[in-house]
Structure formats: C-alpha cells, structure tokens
Coordinates of C-alpha atoms and ligand atoms in Angstrom, one line a residue:
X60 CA 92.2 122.2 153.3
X61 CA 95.5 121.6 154.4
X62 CA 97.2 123.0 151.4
X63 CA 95.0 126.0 151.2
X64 CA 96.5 126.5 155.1
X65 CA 99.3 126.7 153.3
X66 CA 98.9 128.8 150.7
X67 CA 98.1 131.1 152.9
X68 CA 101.1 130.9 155.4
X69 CA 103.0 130.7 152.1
X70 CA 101.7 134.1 150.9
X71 CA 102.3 135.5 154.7
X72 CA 105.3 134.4 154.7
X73 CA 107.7 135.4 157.3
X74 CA 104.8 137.3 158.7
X75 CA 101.9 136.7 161.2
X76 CA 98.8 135.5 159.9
X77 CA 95.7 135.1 162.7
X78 CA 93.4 132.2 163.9
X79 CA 90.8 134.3 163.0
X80 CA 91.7 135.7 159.6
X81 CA 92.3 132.1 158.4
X82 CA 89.2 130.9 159.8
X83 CA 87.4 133.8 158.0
X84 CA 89.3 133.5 154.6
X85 CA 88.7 129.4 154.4
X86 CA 85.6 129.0 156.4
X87 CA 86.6 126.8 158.7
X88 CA 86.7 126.6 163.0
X89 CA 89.9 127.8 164.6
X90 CA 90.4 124.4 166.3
X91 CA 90.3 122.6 162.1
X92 CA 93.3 124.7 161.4
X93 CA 95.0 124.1 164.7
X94 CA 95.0 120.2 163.8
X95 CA 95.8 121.2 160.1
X96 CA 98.8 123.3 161.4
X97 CA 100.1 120.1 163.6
X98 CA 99.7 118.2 160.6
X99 CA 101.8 120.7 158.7
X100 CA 104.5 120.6 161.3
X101 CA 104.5 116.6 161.5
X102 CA 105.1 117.1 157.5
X103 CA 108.1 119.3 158.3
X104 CA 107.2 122.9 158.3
X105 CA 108.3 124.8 160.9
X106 CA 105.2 127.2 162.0
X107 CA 105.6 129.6 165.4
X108 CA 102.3 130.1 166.7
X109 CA 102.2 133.4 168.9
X110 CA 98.8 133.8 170.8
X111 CA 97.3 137.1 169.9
X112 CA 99.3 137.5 166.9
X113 CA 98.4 134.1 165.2
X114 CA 100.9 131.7 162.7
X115 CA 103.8 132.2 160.7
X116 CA 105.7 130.2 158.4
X117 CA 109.5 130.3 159.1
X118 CA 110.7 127.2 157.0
X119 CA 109.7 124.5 154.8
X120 CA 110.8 121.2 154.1
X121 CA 112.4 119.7 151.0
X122 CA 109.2 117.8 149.9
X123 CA 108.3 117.5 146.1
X124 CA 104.5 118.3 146.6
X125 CA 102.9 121.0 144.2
X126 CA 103.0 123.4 146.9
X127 CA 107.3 122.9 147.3
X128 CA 107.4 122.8 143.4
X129 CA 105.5 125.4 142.3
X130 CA 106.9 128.1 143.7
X131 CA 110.2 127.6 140.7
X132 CA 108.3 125.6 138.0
X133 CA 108.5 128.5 135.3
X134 CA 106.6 125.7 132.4
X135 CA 103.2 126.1 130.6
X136 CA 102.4 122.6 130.8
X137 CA 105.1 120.9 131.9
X138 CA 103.9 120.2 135.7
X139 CA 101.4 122.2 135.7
X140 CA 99.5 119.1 137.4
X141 CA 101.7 117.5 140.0
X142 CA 100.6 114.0 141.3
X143 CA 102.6 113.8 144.6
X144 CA 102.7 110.3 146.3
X145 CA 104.6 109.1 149.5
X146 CA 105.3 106.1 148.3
X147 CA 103.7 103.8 145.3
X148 CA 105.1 101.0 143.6
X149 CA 106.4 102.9 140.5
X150 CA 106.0 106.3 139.1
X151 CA 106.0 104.9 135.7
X152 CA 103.2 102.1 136.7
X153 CA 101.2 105.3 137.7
X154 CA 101.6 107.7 134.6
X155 CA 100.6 104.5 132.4
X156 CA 97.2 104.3 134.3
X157 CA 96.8 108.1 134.3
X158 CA 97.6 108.2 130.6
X159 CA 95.1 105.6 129.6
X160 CA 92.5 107.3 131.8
X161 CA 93.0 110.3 129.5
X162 CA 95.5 112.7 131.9
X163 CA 97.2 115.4 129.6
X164 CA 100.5 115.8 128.4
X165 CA 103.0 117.0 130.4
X166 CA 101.4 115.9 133.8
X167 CA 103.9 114.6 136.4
X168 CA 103.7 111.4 138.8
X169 CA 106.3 112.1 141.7
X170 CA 107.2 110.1 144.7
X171 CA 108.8 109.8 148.2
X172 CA 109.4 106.7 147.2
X173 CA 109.2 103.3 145.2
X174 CA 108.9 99.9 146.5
X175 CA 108.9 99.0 142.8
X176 CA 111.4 100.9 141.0
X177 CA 112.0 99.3 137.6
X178 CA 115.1 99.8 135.3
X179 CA 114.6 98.7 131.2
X180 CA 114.2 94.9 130.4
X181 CA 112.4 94.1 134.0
X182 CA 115.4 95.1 136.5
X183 CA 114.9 96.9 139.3
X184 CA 115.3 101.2 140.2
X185 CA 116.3 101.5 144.0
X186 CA 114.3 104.1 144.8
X187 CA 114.7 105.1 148.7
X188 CA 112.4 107.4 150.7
X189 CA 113.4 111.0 150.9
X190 CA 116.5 110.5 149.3
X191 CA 116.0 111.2 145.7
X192 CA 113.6 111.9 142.8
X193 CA 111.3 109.7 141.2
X194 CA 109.0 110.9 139.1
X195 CA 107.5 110.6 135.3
X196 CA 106.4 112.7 132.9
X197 CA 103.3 111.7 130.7
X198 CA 104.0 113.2 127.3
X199 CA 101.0 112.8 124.3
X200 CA 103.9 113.4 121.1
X201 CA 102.3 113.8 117.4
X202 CA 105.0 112.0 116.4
X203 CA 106.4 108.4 114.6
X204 CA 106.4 106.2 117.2
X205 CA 110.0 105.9 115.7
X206 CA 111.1 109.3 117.3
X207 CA 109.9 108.2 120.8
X208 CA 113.5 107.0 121.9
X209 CA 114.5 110.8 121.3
X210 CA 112.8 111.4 124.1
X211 CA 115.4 109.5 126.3
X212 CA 117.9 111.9 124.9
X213 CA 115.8 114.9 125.9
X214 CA 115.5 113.8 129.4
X215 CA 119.2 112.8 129.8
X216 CA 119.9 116.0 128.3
X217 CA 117.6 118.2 130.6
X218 CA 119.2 116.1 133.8
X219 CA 122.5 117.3 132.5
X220 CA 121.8 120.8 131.7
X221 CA 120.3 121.0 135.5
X222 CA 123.5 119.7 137.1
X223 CA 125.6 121.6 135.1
X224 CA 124.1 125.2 136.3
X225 CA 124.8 123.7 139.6
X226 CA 128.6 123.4 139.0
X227 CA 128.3 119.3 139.3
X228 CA 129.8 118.2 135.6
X229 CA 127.7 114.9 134.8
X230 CA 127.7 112.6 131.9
X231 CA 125.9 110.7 129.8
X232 CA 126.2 107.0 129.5
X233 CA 124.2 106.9 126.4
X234 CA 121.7 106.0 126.0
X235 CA 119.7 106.5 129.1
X236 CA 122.0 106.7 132.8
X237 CA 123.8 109.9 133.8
X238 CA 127.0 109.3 136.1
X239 CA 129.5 111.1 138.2
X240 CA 132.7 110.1 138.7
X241 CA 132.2 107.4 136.7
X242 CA 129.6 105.9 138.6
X243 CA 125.5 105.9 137.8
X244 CA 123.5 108.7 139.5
X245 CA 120.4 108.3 137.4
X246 CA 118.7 105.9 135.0
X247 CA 116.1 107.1 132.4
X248 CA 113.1 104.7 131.4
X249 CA 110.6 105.7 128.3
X250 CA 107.9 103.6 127.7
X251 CA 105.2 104.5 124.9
X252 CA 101.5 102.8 123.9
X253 CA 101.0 103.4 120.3
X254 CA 100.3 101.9 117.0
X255 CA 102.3 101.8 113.5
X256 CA 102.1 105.2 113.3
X257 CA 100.2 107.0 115.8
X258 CA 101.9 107.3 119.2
X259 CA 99.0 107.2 122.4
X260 CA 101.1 108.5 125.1
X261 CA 104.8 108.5 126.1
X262 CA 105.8 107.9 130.1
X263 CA 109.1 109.5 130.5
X264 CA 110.7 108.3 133.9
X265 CA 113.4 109.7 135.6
X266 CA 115.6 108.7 139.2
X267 CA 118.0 110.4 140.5
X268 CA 119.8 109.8 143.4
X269 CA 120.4 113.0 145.1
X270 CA 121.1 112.3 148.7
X271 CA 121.9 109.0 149.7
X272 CA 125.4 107.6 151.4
X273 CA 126.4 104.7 149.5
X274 CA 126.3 103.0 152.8
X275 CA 122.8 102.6 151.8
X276 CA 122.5 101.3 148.7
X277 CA 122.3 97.6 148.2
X278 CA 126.1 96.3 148.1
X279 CA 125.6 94.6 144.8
X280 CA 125.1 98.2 143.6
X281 CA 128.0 100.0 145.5
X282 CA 130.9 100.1 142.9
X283 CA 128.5 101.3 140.2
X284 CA 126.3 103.4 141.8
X285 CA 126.5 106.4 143.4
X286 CA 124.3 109.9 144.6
X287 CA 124.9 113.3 144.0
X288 CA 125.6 114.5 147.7
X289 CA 127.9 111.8 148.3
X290 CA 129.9 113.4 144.9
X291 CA 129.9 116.6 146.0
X292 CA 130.3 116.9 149.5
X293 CA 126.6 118.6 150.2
X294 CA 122.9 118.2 150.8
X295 CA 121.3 119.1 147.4
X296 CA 117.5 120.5 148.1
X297 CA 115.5 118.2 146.1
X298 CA 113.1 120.4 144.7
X299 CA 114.7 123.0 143.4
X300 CA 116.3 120.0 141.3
X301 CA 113.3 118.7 140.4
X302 CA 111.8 122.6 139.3
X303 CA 114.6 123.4 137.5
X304 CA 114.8 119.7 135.6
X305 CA 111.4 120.4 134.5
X306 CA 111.9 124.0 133.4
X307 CA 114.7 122.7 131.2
X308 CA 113.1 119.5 129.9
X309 CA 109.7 121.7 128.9
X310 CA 112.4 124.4 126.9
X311 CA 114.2 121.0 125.4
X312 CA 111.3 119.0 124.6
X313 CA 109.3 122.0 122.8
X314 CA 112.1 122.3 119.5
X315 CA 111.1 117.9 119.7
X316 CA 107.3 118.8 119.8
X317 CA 107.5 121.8 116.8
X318 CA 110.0 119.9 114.1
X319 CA 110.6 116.3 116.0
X320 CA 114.5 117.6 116.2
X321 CA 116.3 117.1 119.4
X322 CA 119.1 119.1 118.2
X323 CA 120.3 121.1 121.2
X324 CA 119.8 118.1 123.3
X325 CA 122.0 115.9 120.7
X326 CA 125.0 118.8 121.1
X327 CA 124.1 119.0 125.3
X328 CA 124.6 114.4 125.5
X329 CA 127.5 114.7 122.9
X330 CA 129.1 117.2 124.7
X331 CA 129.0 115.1 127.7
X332 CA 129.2 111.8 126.2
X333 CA 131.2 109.3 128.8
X334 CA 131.3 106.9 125.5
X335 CA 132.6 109.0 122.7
X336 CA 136.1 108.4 121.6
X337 CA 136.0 105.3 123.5
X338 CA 136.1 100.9 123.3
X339 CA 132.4 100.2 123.8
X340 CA 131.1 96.1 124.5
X341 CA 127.6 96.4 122.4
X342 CA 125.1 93.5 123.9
X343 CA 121.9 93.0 121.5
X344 CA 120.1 89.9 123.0
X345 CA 122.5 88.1 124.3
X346 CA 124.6 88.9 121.4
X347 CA 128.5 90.4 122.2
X348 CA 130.5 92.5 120.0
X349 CA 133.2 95.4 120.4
X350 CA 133.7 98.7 118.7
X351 CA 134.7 102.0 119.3
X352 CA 132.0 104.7 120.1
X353 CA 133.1 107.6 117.7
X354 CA 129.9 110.1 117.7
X355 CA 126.1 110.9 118.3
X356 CA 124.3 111.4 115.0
X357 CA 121.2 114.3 114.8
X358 CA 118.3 111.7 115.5
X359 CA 120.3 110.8 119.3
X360 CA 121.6 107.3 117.9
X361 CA 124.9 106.6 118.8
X362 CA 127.5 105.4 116.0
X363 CA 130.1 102.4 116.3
X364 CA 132.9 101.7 114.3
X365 CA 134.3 98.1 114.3
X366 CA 137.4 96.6 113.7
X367 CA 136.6 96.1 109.9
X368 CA 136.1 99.6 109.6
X369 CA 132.2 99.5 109.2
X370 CA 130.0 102.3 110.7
X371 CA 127.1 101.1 112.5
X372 CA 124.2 103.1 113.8
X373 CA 122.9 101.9 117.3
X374 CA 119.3 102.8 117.9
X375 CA 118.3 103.4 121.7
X376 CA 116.3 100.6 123.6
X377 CA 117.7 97.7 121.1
X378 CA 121.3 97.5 122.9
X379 CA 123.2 98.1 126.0
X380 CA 126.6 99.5 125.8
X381 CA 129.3 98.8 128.3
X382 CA 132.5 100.2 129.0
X383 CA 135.3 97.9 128.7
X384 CA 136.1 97.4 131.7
X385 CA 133.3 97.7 134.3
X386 CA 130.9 99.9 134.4
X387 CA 131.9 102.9 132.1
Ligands
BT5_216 C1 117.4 102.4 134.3 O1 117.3 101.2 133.8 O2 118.4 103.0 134.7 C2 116.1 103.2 134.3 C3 115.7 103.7 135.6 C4 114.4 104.5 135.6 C5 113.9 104.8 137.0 C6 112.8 105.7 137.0 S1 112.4 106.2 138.6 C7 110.9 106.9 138.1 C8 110.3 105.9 137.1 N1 109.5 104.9 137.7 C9 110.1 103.7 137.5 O3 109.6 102.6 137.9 N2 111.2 103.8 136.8 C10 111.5 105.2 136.4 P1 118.5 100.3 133.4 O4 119.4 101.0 132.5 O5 117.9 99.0 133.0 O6 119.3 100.1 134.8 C11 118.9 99.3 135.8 C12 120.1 98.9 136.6 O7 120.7 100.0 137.3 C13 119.8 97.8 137.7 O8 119.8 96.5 137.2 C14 120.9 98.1 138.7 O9 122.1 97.5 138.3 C15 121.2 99.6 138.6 N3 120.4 100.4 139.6 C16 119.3 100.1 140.3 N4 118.9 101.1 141.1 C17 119.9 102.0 141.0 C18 120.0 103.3 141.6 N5 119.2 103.8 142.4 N6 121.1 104.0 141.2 C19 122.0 103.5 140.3 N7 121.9 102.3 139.7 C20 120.8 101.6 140.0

C-alpha cells in the first residue's frame, strides 16, 4: 500500500492530490494513508499536507527502491524486478538463493547495506549503510561456462562507461576493481552454478563506494581505498548511478548474450586499463612472478610478457595482479 501511496504522489507530482481521492482510487480509510504518508516521511520523502487541498510530493530521497529506480531504468529485463533490502548479509548470498528458486535473468538484489560483504577468495566487501551501492545481478547466459568471467569485464566496463558520462575518468584494475586516483572505488564478484557445459545461473555483484569520507572506512583499508564523493568533491545521487549502470550494462551485456563477444566492453576496459603498458606482480596460489602487462585480448584476458620474452595469457579469477608498488 505504501508504494501504491506513492505512485500516486509520484504521478501528482508537485501537485495536490486529496485524502479523499486517494482513499477512493486505493480503497482504503483516510486515517491508513495518513499513517502510510508518516511512514513515507520517516523514509525521507518530503510530503506538505494542506487541509482541504490534500498531499503533495515535493522531494524524494536518494533510496534504491523500485520506486527511486524506475523512474531512469530505460532496460527490457535488466531490473525490471528490483529486490530492495535495508540491509542483508550479502547481495550475492541473496541472488544465489533467488536463482536456485527459479528468479529470471536479469533480476536485481540491491541493498542499504551488507553486514556481510564478500570480496573473491573469502575476503570481505565493506559495504556501509546509505553510502554506496550493493547490488547483484542474476544473469541465466546460454553460454560455456568458459565465457562466464567475460561477464566481469562487462560489468567493469558498464561501471566505467557510467562514470565517464559523469565527467569522473575511472579505471580498470583488471580484472574486476575500478579505481580513482589510483585508489579502489569498486570491486566486481561473479559467481556461476553450472556444469561442464551448461551454465545454471550467473550472480554478477557489484559495490561501489559512492559517498563515503575515508574517515570511515576501516584504517587497514584507507591508503587503498577510496569513494567517489570524496574524489570529486560532491554528493553523487545514488540512484541515478545505479539506473544508468544498469541501462548501460543491459546495452553491454546484449552483443555477450547474441554472439558471446564482449567486444565494445574489451575496447571500453582497454581504454581504461590502469595496468596496460605497465610492471605487473602476477600471484597464482601463492605463486609470485613479474611481467609487464602489454594488452587486453578479444575474450577480456589480459596478456603478460616476461622477462624471457614469452607471452602469457592470464585468464580472470585464476590470478591477482598487483602493481609494483602498492596497490596499483
Ligand atoms: C572484490 O573482491 O573487490 C569484489 C567485491 C564485490 C562486492 C559486491 S557488493 C554486492 C555483492 N555482494 C557481495 O557480497 N559482494 C558483491 P576482491 O578483489 O577480493 O577485493 C576484496 C578486498 O578489497 C578486501 O580484501 C579489501 O582489501 C578491499 N576492500 C574491502 N571493502 C572495500 C571497499 N568498500 N572499497 C574498497 N576496497 C575494499
């Protein structure tokens, strides 16, 4: 009830829209919507009430509900169904559950917040209330499970395509965190069920941190991490990040779907590569060695040439790359 309220301020909106007329359209008592309308305010939306004249809907807050992200999702399936928590352990726990219990592709699992962020091989996502996105996307691919790390690519390449038509130049750490000024503003996670050669569902998950200070991140995190606000200066509004990432991921991830290329989003992370051209330290289970990073191949692997002159393709999820020194 609550969200049809809203709809209907929504579709009023900036003008007056009665007790009455609400009561009539949604069949319910004048004093239900009163208590929905507080409940709307205590979510953030700022509503005048005028006696006589009714309610009217003068702003809303930056929320990733259906309701706040419809309004800019231009996608046939991307999003078209929005699971929107306040908080859960981990958007990508969720989508897993949702995907086994037969949810369709290219329904989204978004959150306030995680208490239980995770990163790739077990480590942890900080994931803070109100302060960035975390969400995942369950994709159902008819693809070689082989191809499902492309998907990585895609979503790295959507983040960066987003950023970019907001003027914030971001790169790609390849193969799956996106920094600024050298420092990591979001981390990519794709997980897949499948068998040899059928693929059961992919859960894409993406966080970005969009506005926290670094004064609260953990301090373990500080020189490496960092948030988009604190970057550039401004409050970023949330959702229209999160509509636009998944207007751009559904355009990126349809050429994937119809021929399994990921061209455009190859020439989007190479273009932005933070490793290209550079000394990379290449760790494969516990395993060191150094090369230099010279180019990102048409299937989204990255190649390394070492010292003997040997070209080696690196295939995403098997390795992590580090810069030299530090972090990039
Ligand atoms: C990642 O792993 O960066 C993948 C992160 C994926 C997070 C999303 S949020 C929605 C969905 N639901 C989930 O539960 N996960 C996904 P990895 O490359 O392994 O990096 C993890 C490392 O990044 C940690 O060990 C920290 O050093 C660092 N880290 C943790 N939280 C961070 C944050 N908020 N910002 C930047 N770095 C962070």
């Amino acid at each position: 009830m609550k969200e049809k309220i809203l709809h209907l301020l929504k579709e009023n909106e900036k003008n007056f829209i009665s007790g009455q007329g609400i009561s009539e359209n949604l069949g319910v008592s004048r004093t239900a919507i009163w208590k929905y309308i507080n409940v709307l305010k205590e979510d953030g939306y700022e509503i005048e009430s005028v006696s006589k004249k009714g309610y009217r809907l003068i702003s809303s807050p930056d929320l990733l509900s259906f309701e706040e992200l419809s309004e800019n999702l231009h996608t046939k399936y991307i999003g078209k169904n929005i699971m929107y928590f306040q908080t859960i352990d981990s958007t990508n726990n969720k989508a897993k559950e949702l995907a086994l219990d037969g949810y369709p592709n290219g329904t989204i699992i978004i959150s306030e917040e995680q208490t239980l962020g995770r990163g790739r091989l077990g480590r942890n996502f900080v994931s803070p209330k109100h302060k960035g996105i975390w969400l995942s996307i369950i994709l159902r691919p008819d693809i070689n499970p082989m191809n499902v790390p492309k998907v990585t690519q895609i979503g790295a390449a959507a983040v960066i395509k987003t950023l970019d038509e907001l003027d914030i130049k971001a790169h790609v750490k390849w193969p799956n965190d996106i920094v600024l000024n050298n420092k990591k503003i979001c981390g990519i996670l794709t997980e897949m069920s499948g068998e040899l050669n059928k693929v059961n569902y992919v859960v894409m998950g993406i966080g970005i941190n969009v506005n926290i200070d670094v004064e609260e991140l953990p301090k373990e995190l500080r020189d490496t991490a960092t948030s988009i606000s604190y970057e550039v200066g401004r409050y970023i509004k949330r959702k229209e990040l999160v509509s636009n990432l998944l207007n751009n991921f559904e355009i990126l991830y349809d050429e994937f779907e119809k021929n399994e290329s990921i061209n455009t989003s190859v020439r989007i992370c190479k273009e932005s590569s933070i490793l290209i051209g550079k000394e990379v330290r290449i760790i494969n289970r516990g395993k060191e060695s150094i090369g230099k990073a010279i180019d990102l191949n048409d299937e989204g692997e990255l190649l390394v040439q070492f010292s003997d002159g040997r070209v080696e393709k690196i295939i995403s999820g098997e390795i992590s790359v580090r810069g030299l020194n530090g972090y990039v």
